[in-house]
Short mmCIF file of C-alpha atoms in Angstrom, two decimals:
data_model
loop_
_atom_site.label_atom_id
_atom_site.label_comp_id
_atom_site.label_asym_id
_atom_site.label_seq_id
_atom_site.Cartn_x
_atom_site.Cartn_y
_atom_site.Cartn_z
CA MET A 182 221.25 143.11 -126.85
CA MET A 183 219.36 142.25 -129.98
CA LYS A 184 215.97 143.82 -130.28
CA ASN A 185 213.18 141.25 -130.49
CA ALA A 186 215.38 138.71 -128.71
CA ASP A 187 212.18 137.33 -127.14
CA MET A 188 211.41 135.71 -130.50
CA LYS A 189 214.50 133.50 -130.68
CA GLY A 190 214.28 129.72 -130.55
CA ILE A 191 212.77 126.57 -132.04
CA TYR A 192 209.38 126.86 -133.78
CA SER A 193 207.35 124.07 -135.30
CA ALA A 194 205.75 124.89 -138.62
CA LEU A 195 202.34 123.75 -137.50
CA LEU A 196 200.64 120.85 -139.25
CA VAL A 197 196.85 121.00 -139.52
CA SER A 198 194.46 118.09 -139.13
CA PHE A 199 191.70 117.91 -141.75
CA ASP A 200 188.75 115.54 -142.03
CA GLU A 201 187.97 113.47 -145.13
CA ASN A 202 186.09 116.40 -146.67
CA GLY A 203 188.92 118.90 -146.25
CA LYS A 204 187.42 120.68 -143.24
CA VAL A 205 189.59 121.69 -140.30
CA ASN A 206 189.45 118.99 -137.62
CA GLU A 207 189.51 121.18 -134.50
CA LYS A 208 190.03 118.31 -132.06
CA GLY A 209 192.96 117.00 -134.05
CA LEU A 210 194.49 120.45 -134.53
CA ARG A 211 194.36 121.07 -130.78
CA GLU A 212 196.06 117.70 -130.20
CA ILE A 213 198.88 118.61 -132.62
CA ILE A 214 199.37 121.93 -130.83
CA ARG A 215 199.45 120.25 -127.41
CA HIS A 216 201.92 117.64 -128.69
CA ASN A 217 204.24 120.41 -129.89
CA ILE A 218 204.03 122.28 -126.59
CA ASP A 219 204.06 119.36 -124.14
CA LYS A 220 206.17 116.74 -125.92
CA MET A 221 208.35 118.61 -128.42
CA LYS A 222 208.92 121.49 -125.98
CA VAL A 223 209.04 124.07 -128.77
CA ASP A 224 209.48 127.78 -128.09
CA GLY A 225 206.75 128.65 -130.54
CA LEU A 226 204.54 127.77 -133.49
CA TYR A 227 204.60 129.13 -137.03
CA VAL A 228 200.92 128.97 -137.98
CA GLY A 229 199.62 129.11 -141.55
CA GLY A 230 202.76 128.20 -143.43
CA SER A 231 203.42 125.67 -146.19
CA THR A 232 203.31 122.85 -143.62
CA GLY A 233 199.78 123.87 -142.66
CA GLU A 234 198.74 123.32 -146.30
CA ASN A 235 197.80 126.99 -146.13
CA PHE A 236 197.77 127.88 -149.82
CA MET A 237 194.89 125.46 -150.47
CA LEU A 238 192.63 127.09 -147.86
CA SER A 239 189.98 129.80 -147.85
CA THR A 240 190.41 133.01 -145.86
CA GLU A 241 187.83 131.82 -143.35
CA GLU A 242 189.65 128.51 -142.84
CA LYS A 243 192.91 130.39 -142.24
CA ARG A 244 191.17 132.56 -139.64
CA GLU A 245 189.76 129.45 -137.97
CA ILE A 246 193.24 127.90 -137.67
CA PHE A 247 194.70 131.12 -136.24
CA ARG A 248 191.87 131.27 -133.69
CA ILE A 249 192.20 127.65 -132.59
CA ALA A 250 195.98 127.85 -132.29
CA LYS A 251 195.82 130.94 -130.09
CA ASP A 252 192.99 129.53 -127.98
CA GLU A 253 194.89 126.28 -127.36
CA ALA A 254 198.37 127.72 -126.84
CA LYS A 255 197.24 130.82 -124.94
CA ASP A 256 200.44 132.66 -123.91
CA SER A 257 202.48 129.54 -123.13
CA ILE A 258 204.63 129.87 -126.26
CA LYS A 259 205.32 132.40 -129.01
CA LEU A 260 203.00 132.42 -132.02
CA ILE A 261 203.80 133.66 -135.52
CA ALA A 262 200.95 133.95 -138.04
CA GLN A 263 201.91 133.46 -141.69
CA VAL A 264 199.47 135.74 -143.55
CA GLY A 265 201.17 135.96 -146.94
CA SER A 266 199.15 135.54 -150.12
CA ILE A 267 199.18 136.86 -153.67
CA ASN A 268 196.03 138.71 -152.60
CA VAL A 269 197.51 141.50 -150.47
CA TYR A 270 194.04 142.49 -149.24
CA GLU A 271 193.56 139.03 -147.78
CA SER A 272 197.01 139.33 -146.19
CA VAL A 273 196.09 142.65 -144.58
CA ALA A 274 192.82 141.23 -143.24
CA LEU A 275 194.60 138.18 -141.81
CA ALA A 276 197.37 140.34 -140.32
CA GLN A 277 194.75 142.42 -138.56
CA TYR A 278 192.91 139.35 -137.31
CA ALA A 279 196.07 137.65 -135.99
CA THR A 280 197.13 140.87 -134.30
CA GLU A 281 193.73 141.19 -132.62
CA LEU A 282 194.11 137.61 -131.39
CA GLY A 283 197.42 138.53 -129.79
CA TYR A 284 199.97 136.84 -132.08
CA ASP A 285 203.55 137.81 -131.20
CA ALA A 286 204.45 138.46 -134.85
CA ILE A 287 203.17 137.97 -138.35
CA SER A 288 205.04 136.57 -141.32
CA ALA A 289 204.42 136.71 -145.05
CA VAL A 290 205.75 134.64 -147.92
CA THR A 291 207.10 136.62 -150.85
CA PRO A 292 204.28 137.04 -153.40
CA PHE A 293 204.52 134.25 -155.98
CA TYR A 294 203.26 132.96 -159.35
CA TYR A 295 203.47 136.32 -161.15
CA LYS A 296 206.92 137.76 -161.71
CA PHE A 297 206.59 140.71 -159.34
CA THR A 298 209.26 143.41 -159.37
CA PHE A 299 211.19 144.07 -156.18
CA GLN A 300 209.38 147.38 -155.84
CA GLU A 301 206.07 145.51 -155.93
CA ILE A 302 207.36 143.05 -153.32
CA LYS A 303 208.50 145.93 -151.11
CA ASP A 304 205.10 147.60 -151.43
CA TYR A 305 203.41 144.30 -150.51
CA TYR A 306 205.40 143.95 -147.29
CA ASN A 307 204.99 147.57 -146.25
CA THR A 308 201.26 147.46 -147.01
CA ILE A 309 200.81 144.41 -144.76
CA ILE A 310 202.90 145.50 -141.78
CA ASN A 311 201.84 149.14 -141.85
CA SER A 312 198.22 148.00 -141.44
CA VAL A 313 198.88 146.65 -137.92
CA GLU A 314 200.77 147.33 -134.71
CA ASN A 315 202.87 144.19 -134.87
CA ARG A 316 206.18 142.80 -136.13
CA LEU A 317 206.78 141.05 -139.45
CA ILE A 318 209.13 138.24 -140.47
CA ILE A 319 209.79 137.84 -144.19
CA TYR A 320 209.28 134.26 -145.43
CA SER A 321 211.88 133.67 -148.13
CA ILE A 322 211.58 130.32 -149.91
CA PRO A 323 212.94 130.80 -153.45
CA ALA A 324 212.58 127.14 -154.47
CA LEU A 325 208.78 127.43 -154.25
CA THR A 326 208.21 131.12 -155.03
CA GLY A 327 210.93 131.79 -157.60
CA VAL A 328 211.77 135.00 -155.70
CA ASN A 329 215.45 135.56 -154.94
CA MET A 330 216.46 138.69 -153.03
CA SER A 331 219.90 140.18 -152.49
CA VAL A 332 221.49 141.40 -149.27
CA ALA A 333 220.77 144.97 -150.36
CA GLN A 334 217.12 144.18 -151.08
CA PHE A 335 216.65 142.58 -147.67
CA GLY A 336 218.21 145.75 -146.30
CA GLU A 337 215.63 147.87 -148.10
CA LEU A 338 212.85 145.84 -146.50
CA PHE A 339 214.52 146.09 -143.09
CA GLU A 340 214.39 149.89 -143.36
CA ASN A 341 210.84 149.46 -142.07
CA GLU A 342 211.53 149.03 -138.34
CA LYS A 343 208.51 146.74 -137.99
CA ILE A 344 210.13 144.17 -140.32
CA ILE A 345 212.31 142.38 -137.80
CA GLY A 346 213.77 139.39 -139.63
CA VAL A 347 213.50 136.56 -142.12
CA LYS A 348 212.61 132.90 -142.25
CA PHE A 349 215.47 131.83 -144.51
CA THR A 350 214.45 128.68 -146.38
CA ALA A 351 217.29 128.32 -148.86
CA ALA A 352 220.57 126.43 -149.21
CA ASP A 353 222.54 129.60 -150.03
CA PHE A 354 224.91 129.76 -147.07
CA PHE A 355 226.94 132.53 -148.64
CA LEU A 356 223.84 134.73 -148.69
CA LEU A 357 222.99 133.63 -145.14
CA GLU A 358 226.45 134.58 -143.89
CA ARG A 359 226.29 137.93 -145.68
CA LEU A 360 222.86 138.66 -144.17
CA ARG A 361 224.04 137.72 -140.69
CA LYS A 362 227.06 140.02 -140.95
CA ALA A 363 225.13 142.90 -142.52
CA TYR A 364 222.12 142.80 -140.17
CA PRO A 365 223.24 141.56 -136.74
CA ASP A 366 220.18 143.08 -135.06
CA HIS A 367 217.61 141.29 -137.23
CA LEU A 368 216.28 137.81 -136.57
CA ILE A 369 217.25 135.00 -138.95
CA TYR A 370 215.48 131.66 -138.70
CA ALA A 371 216.69 128.58 -140.57
CA GLY A 372 213.91 127.08 -142.66
CA PHE A 373 215.46 123.83 -143.91
CA ASP A 374 215.47 121.26 -141.09
CA GLU A 375 218.13 119.14 -142.81
CA MET A 376 220.54 122.10 -142.93
CA MET A 377 220.09 123.43 -139.42
CA LEU A 378 223.64 122.77 -138.25
CA PRO A 379 225.44 124.69 -141.03
CA ALA A 380 222.87 127.47 -140.62
CA ALA A 381 223.49 127.49 -136.87
CA VAL A 382 227.22 127.83 -137.46
CA CYS A 383 226.41 130.96 -139.48
CA GLY A 384 224.71 132.45 -136.43
CA ILE A 385 220.95 132.00 -136.84
CA ASP A 386 218.59 133.03 -134.04
CA GLY A 387 216.38 129.96 -134.29
CA ALA A 388 214.70 127.63 -136.72
CA ILE A 389 211.22 126.97 -138.08
CA GLY A 390 210.61 123.45 -139.33
CA SER A 391 207.92 120.98 -140.35
CA THR A 392 209.70 117.92 -138.97
CA PHE A 393 209.91 119.62 -135.57
CA ASN A 394 206.31 118.41 -135.09
CA VAL A 395 207.86 114.98 -134.47
CA ASN A 396 211.60 115.71 -134.10
CA GLY A 397 211.59 118.91 -132.06
CA ILE A 398 213.75 117.54 -129.26
CA ARG A 399 216.64 116.72 -131.61
CA ALA A 400 216.20 120.06 -133.35
CA ARG A 401 216.76 121.88 -130.06
CA GLN A 402 219.78 119.71 -129.27
CA ILE A 403 221.42 120.60 -132.60
CA TYR A 404 220.72 124.30 -132.14
CA GLU A 405 221.94 124.48 -128.55
CA LEU A 406 225.03 122.33 -129.12
CA ALA A 407 226.00 124.50 -132.11
CA GLN A 408 225.57 127.65 -130.02
CA ALA A 409 227.88 126.11 -127.41
CA GLY A 410 230.49 125.36 -130.06
CA LYS A 411 230.04 121.59 -129.71
CA ILE A 412 229.93 120.99 -133.44
CA GLU A 413 230.99 117.35 -133.45
CA GLU A 414 228.20 116.43 -131.02
CA ALA A 415 225.70 118.49 -132.97
CA LEU A 416 226.74 116.80 -136.22
CA LYS A 417 226.00 113.36 -134.80
CA ILE A 418 222.44 114.44 -134.02
CA GLN A 419 222.11 116.12 -137.42
CA HIS A 420 223.15 112.81 -139.02
CA VAL A 421 220.34 110.95 -137.23
CA THR A 422 217.93 113.77 -137.99
CA ASN A 423 218.82 113.66 -141.68
CA ASP A 424 218.40 109.89 -141.79
CA LEU A 425 214.90 110.48 -140.40
CA ILE A 426 214.21 113.33 -142.83
CA SER A 427 215.45 111.26 -145.80
CA ALA A 428 213.09 108.44 -144.86
CA ILE A 429 210.17 110.86 -144.42
CA LEU A 430 210.80 112.60 -147.75
CA ALA A 431 211.07 109.28 -149.59
CA ASN A 432 207.66 108.27 -148.20
CA GLY A 433 205.85 111.62 -148.71
CA LEU A 434 206.54 114.58 -146.40
CA TYR A 435 203.21 115.70 -144.95
CA PRO A 436 201.33 112.38 -145.10
CA THR A 437 204.23 110.68 -143.31
CA ILE A 438 204.54 113.28 -140.55
CA LYS A 439 200.80 112.95 -139.96
CA GLU A 440 201.12 109.17 -139.71
CA LEU A 441 204.04 109.55 -137.27
CA LEU A 442 201.86 111.79 -135.12
CA LYS A 443 199.03 109.24 -135.22
CA LEU A 444 201.46 106.59 -133.96
CA GLN A 445 201.94 108.86 -130.93
CA GLY A 446 198.21 109.07 -130.31
CA VAL A 447 197.64 112.41 -132.03
CA ASP A 448 194.61 112.78 -134.33
CA ALA A 449 196.55 114.29 -137.23
CA GLY A 450 193.77 113.57 -139.71
CA TYR A 451 193.98 113.69 -143.48
CA CYS A 452 195.86 115.90 -145.93
CA HIS A 453 193.91 118.57 -147.81
CA ARG A 454 193.15 117.54 -151.38
CA PRO A 455 194.59 117.66 -153.98
CA MET A 456 197.39 116.54 -151.64
CA ALA A 457 196.99 112.81 -151.08
CA SER A 458 196.80 111.24 -147.64
CA ALA A 459 198.92 108.20 -146.82
CA ASP A 460 197.96 104.90 -148.45
CA GLU A 461 198.46 101.53 -146.76
CA GLY A 462 202.01 101.18 -148.08
CA GLN A 463 203.00 104.61 -146.78
CA LYS A 464 201.41 103.83 -143.43
CA ALA A 465 203.50 100.65 -143.14
CA VAL A 466 206.69 102.56 -143.96
CA ALA A 467 205.73 105.28 -141.47
CA LYS A 468 205.52 102.60 -138.77
CA GLU A 469 209.05 101.46 -139.66
CA ILE A 470 210.30 105.05 -139.54
CA PHE A 471 208.65 105.52 -136.16
CA ASP A 472 210.20 102.35 -134.76
CA ASN A 473 213.65 103.25 -136.07
CA TYR A 474 213.81 106.91 -135.05
CA LEU A 475 210.98 107.94 -132.73
CA GLY A 476 209.81 104.90 -130.82
#
């Protein structure tokens, strides 16, 4: 039996509702959380990731989002707090706060912008997780961080027993397969929604995705069908999912998902500047996407 098996499943990368001035819209955020729990039926939420526009926020705003998410979700689902930052002291403080709130695990993106050595990256992860009694999931997203790690380097990080897995947001299925074979007792979550089926075939333990905020039901179907070996059925749903994702990406990822939530009665608010919110043209396209795939 895999250790930490309680953390398997489908997690929405939580969107955050902001007002016109970039402040957290608590009412809207609570509505997004409820929508994920009640309508999308997710197993958990990944709070404070890229989808939450996290890297544009102050430490206090990040704490506010962690607090609201825990208060709204209570213990009904699993909660992972993404605390990663290029300021490791902020990460430690956030890790401690999320742990005090009762988050089931923390996660941290690989430190970015500067070309950190692997030894510096290893020190960063150990510094964060050794500051709390909790579990840590590495957030690997090389396309945005420029940080690529090998199977052996993941293994070095996994030597710390409190580092239990990785959110694998990459299209490198060779590396994914090698990781799965080398570390069968560690959790691997797929991070690219459009590639969930091939990742599932490689033996992932779940997935964390931004489009799950509106497409969580299909995400679960793909995952569970793949686990049951029903690949042809899963592929049909992945086709529809990828048609939806293609349309969303062409219209602007986060603004469009927020508009799709609004069409379901959820106060998803504005994007955090400098990210632009949807204009009238994008709103019209979002309505077409909703009618075609979610209505």
